[in-house]
Amino acid sequence: MDLPIRHGSIGPSVLDVQQLYKNTGMFTYDPGFTSTASCESKITYIDGDEGVLLYRGYPIEQLAENGDFLETCYLLLFGDLPTAAQKADFDRQVTRHTMVHEQMSRFYSGFRRDAHPMAVMCGVVGALSAFYHDSTDINDPEQRLIASIRMVAKTPTIAAMAYKYSVGQPFIYPQNSLDFSANFLNMCFAVPCEEYKVNPVLARAMDRIFILHADHEQNASTSTVRLAGSSGANPFACIAAGIACLWGPAHGGANEAALKMLEEIGTPDQVDKYVAKAKDKNDPFRLMGFGHRVYKNYDPRAKIMQKTCHEVLGELGIKDDPLLDVAMELEKIALRDEYFIEKKLYPNIDFYSGITLKAMGIPVSMFTVLFAVARTVGWIAQWKEMFEDPSQKIGRPRQLYTGAPLREYVPIAQRR
Ligand code: SDX
């Protein structure tokens, strides 16, 4: 049977196997989808061998250097960079939706103060669907757009409220006079008793970190959002599913795990011991923040993250951060070690983000929450693309069954 080959605009072509089962009675088998394209997309492209990341064709380095996060949101959602007028209008729309329904603040008091903020995010973002479930007719493009803007605008507020709740401080309302990232830092660190001045260098760094995390092809959490959305579930519930998946230490939880690993290593002279553990087949320990399913070269985001890390430490006057010393030594040793070279394991975005965020005063438990705040626009853009794809249908993978063949029920009295 000839299988049609489809070619993309750039990157690998695909073998179209949609008719395979009908014509051969066989499935393809690809746990983890290492060689499987789940969809056609125009949003993000990664060249793992070259270490290239494009959002709608624009290199991540240029977007991070020249634009802001809301410009990247516009680009991911609508496909092109906005004109000045479009950008001003989009910024205004997002700003107008940053507040959450006042009743949502009651959800927080149901959590223990020491609840992991990602658990709070799963719960409260999922609860957004209770507020908008009936008012979101996802078949109406206008309402899909409003839902998209609401998600981008409200996740930072919900995230900041999770942080405030964990430290027992009052929630801080969004300030419409501040831009997206400055507003987020203000909601996290301002207190009602005195004026809080957002450090512009830290706000710029936060904005760049959001840009770097905005989208990344069909990663695990994005695939979760697409699969949830393929059943017609409302977008707020789909984003909550994406948050749950992102939490795992193999995925978005790696930034929190990477920082804890650096703290466990403690000093550069301990690095060799941990590199040996990472190479030991019998030791489940892995270098968190290293390796990637797609990047078999340096993650371009990690390079920008490292630069941002030095800028933030410099701005804060942190001369020698022991964690940075450990990270730099770990990177140096790993990158010249045969094991890492042969397996093409390089630092990924999670390797330097933790040091930067910790220096900015963000607690470790909030690292993956920030990843979720940034990735919300990517999830929504991918959900929108999936929903608007005329060929889309509910996702329903098949399996290779190796369980018991047909057998008759045995009454309990006859069981031995
Ligand atoms: C993110 O998909 C995305 O795009 C994700 C993401 C995004 O923006 O959405 O980029 C965000 O999730 C980044 C990745 C964060 N995770 C980590 O840093 C956790 C540590 N890394 C790994 O667990 C691992 O590298 C993965 C999960 C990231 C990728 O795993 P794969 O592609 O399934 O690769 P693998 O587990 O099959 O590893 C290949 C080999 C294995 O050795 P062998 O079995 O072939 O002998 O490399 C080894 C692994 O044991 N290996 C590592 C390692 N990562 C892989 N060995 C030591 N340390 C590591 N970190």
PDB file of N, CA and C in Angstrom, residues 12 45-52 293-298 344 346:
ATOM      1  N   PRO A  12      10.590  18.351   8.591  1.00  0.00           N
ATOM      2  CA  PRO A  12      10.350  16.993   8.083  1.00  0.00           C
ATOM      3  C   PRO A  12       8.999  16.850   7.383  1.00  0.00           C
ATOM      4  N   TYR A  45       7.706  26.509  15.083  1.00  0.00           N
ATOM      5  CA  TYR A  45       8.558  25.503  14.442  1.00  0.00           C
ATOM      6  C   TYR A  45       9.885  25.400  15.176  1.00  0.00           C
ATOM      7  N   ILE A  46      10.292  24.160  15.464  1.00  0.00           N
ATOM      8  CA  ILE A  46      11.572  23.918  16.141  1.00  0.00           C
ATOM      9  C   ILE A  46      12.461  23.090  15.216  1.00  0.00           C
ATOM     10  N   ASP A  47      13.708  23.559  15.014  1.00  0.00           N
ATOM     11  CA  ASP A  47      14.676  22.681  14.359  1.00  0.00           C
ATOM     12  C   ASP A  47      15.613  22.208  15.469  1.00  0.00           C
ATOM     13  N   GLY A  48      15.370  20.996  15.972  1.00  0.00           N
ATOM     14  CA  GLY A  48      16.090  20.473  17.140  1.00  0.00           C
ATOM     15  C   GLY A  48      17.569  20.309  16.898  1.00  0.00           C
ATOM     16  N   ASP A  49      17.950  19.973  15.655  1.00  0.00           N
ATOM     17  CA  ASP A  49      19.379  19.757  15.369  1.00  0.00           C
ATOM     18  C   ASP A  49      20.140  21.080  15.316  1.00  0.00           C
ATOM     19  N   GLU A  50      19.433  22.105  14.806  1.00  0.00           N
ATOM     20  CA  GLU A  50      20.114  23.414  14.682  1.00  0.00           C
ATOM     21  C   GLU A  50      19.882  24.296  15.907  1.00  0.00           C
ATOM     22  N   GLY A  51      18.970  23.880  16.788  1.00  0.00           N
ATOM     23  CA  GLY A  51      18.674  24.742  17.943  1.00  0.00           C
ATOM     24  C   GLY A  51      17.966  26.012  17.513  1.00  0.00           C
ATOM     25  N   VAL A  52      16.946  25.829  16.643  1.00  0.00           N
ATOM     26  CA  VAL A  52      16.193  26.985  16.120  1.00  0.00           C
ATOM     27  C   VAL A  52      14.754  26.921  16.634  1.00  0.00           C
ATOM     28  N   ARG A 293      13.282  16.291  24.100  1.00  0.00           N
ATOM     29  CA  ARG A 293      12.814  15.379  23.062  1.00  0.00           C
ATOM     30  C   ARG A 293      13.170  15.888  21.671  1.00  0.00           C
ATOM     31  N   VAL A 294      13.134  17.194  21.482  1.00  0.00           N
ATOM     32  CA  VAL A 294      13.355  17.722  20.128  1.00  0.00           C
ATOM     33  C   VAL A 294      14.748  18.326  19.985  1.00  0.00           C
ATOM     34  N   TYR A 295      15.156  19.146  20.948  1.00  0.00           N
ATOM     35  CA  TYR A 295      16.473  19.791  20.806  1.00  0.00           C
ATOM     36  C   TYR A 295      17.583  18.765  20.997  1.00  0.00           C
ATOM     37  N   LYS A 296      18.365  18.554  19.958  1.00  0.00           N
ATOM     38  CA  LYS A 296      19.583  17.727  20.096  1.00  0.00           C
ATOM     39  C   LYS A 296      20.774  18.651  19.923  1.00  0.00           C
ATOM     40  N   ASN A 297      20.533  19.908  20.283  1.00  0.00           N
ATOM     41  CA  ASN A 297      21.543  20.949  20.279  1.00  0.00           C
ATOM     42  C   ASN A 297      21.131  21.876  21.415  1.00  0.00           C
ATOM     43  N   TYR A 298      21.850  22.955  21.577  1.00  0.00           N
ATOM     44  CA  TYR A 298      21.538  23.844  22.690  1.00  0.00           C
ATOM     45  C   TYR A 298      20.134  24.455  22.503  1.00  0.00           C
ATOM     46  N   LYS A 344      23.374  13.655  23.025  1.00  0.00           N
ATOM     47  CA  LYS A 344      22.973  15.009  22.606  1.00  0.00           C
ATOM     48  C   LYS A 344      22.114  15.695  23.673  1.00  0.00           C
ATOM     49  N   TYR A 346      21.706  18.698  26.139  1.00  0.00           N
ATOM     50  CA  TYR A 346      22.153  20.081  26.362  1.00  0.00           C
ATOM     51  C   TYR A 346      21.239  20.742  27.391  1.00  0.00           C
TER      52      TYR A 346
END
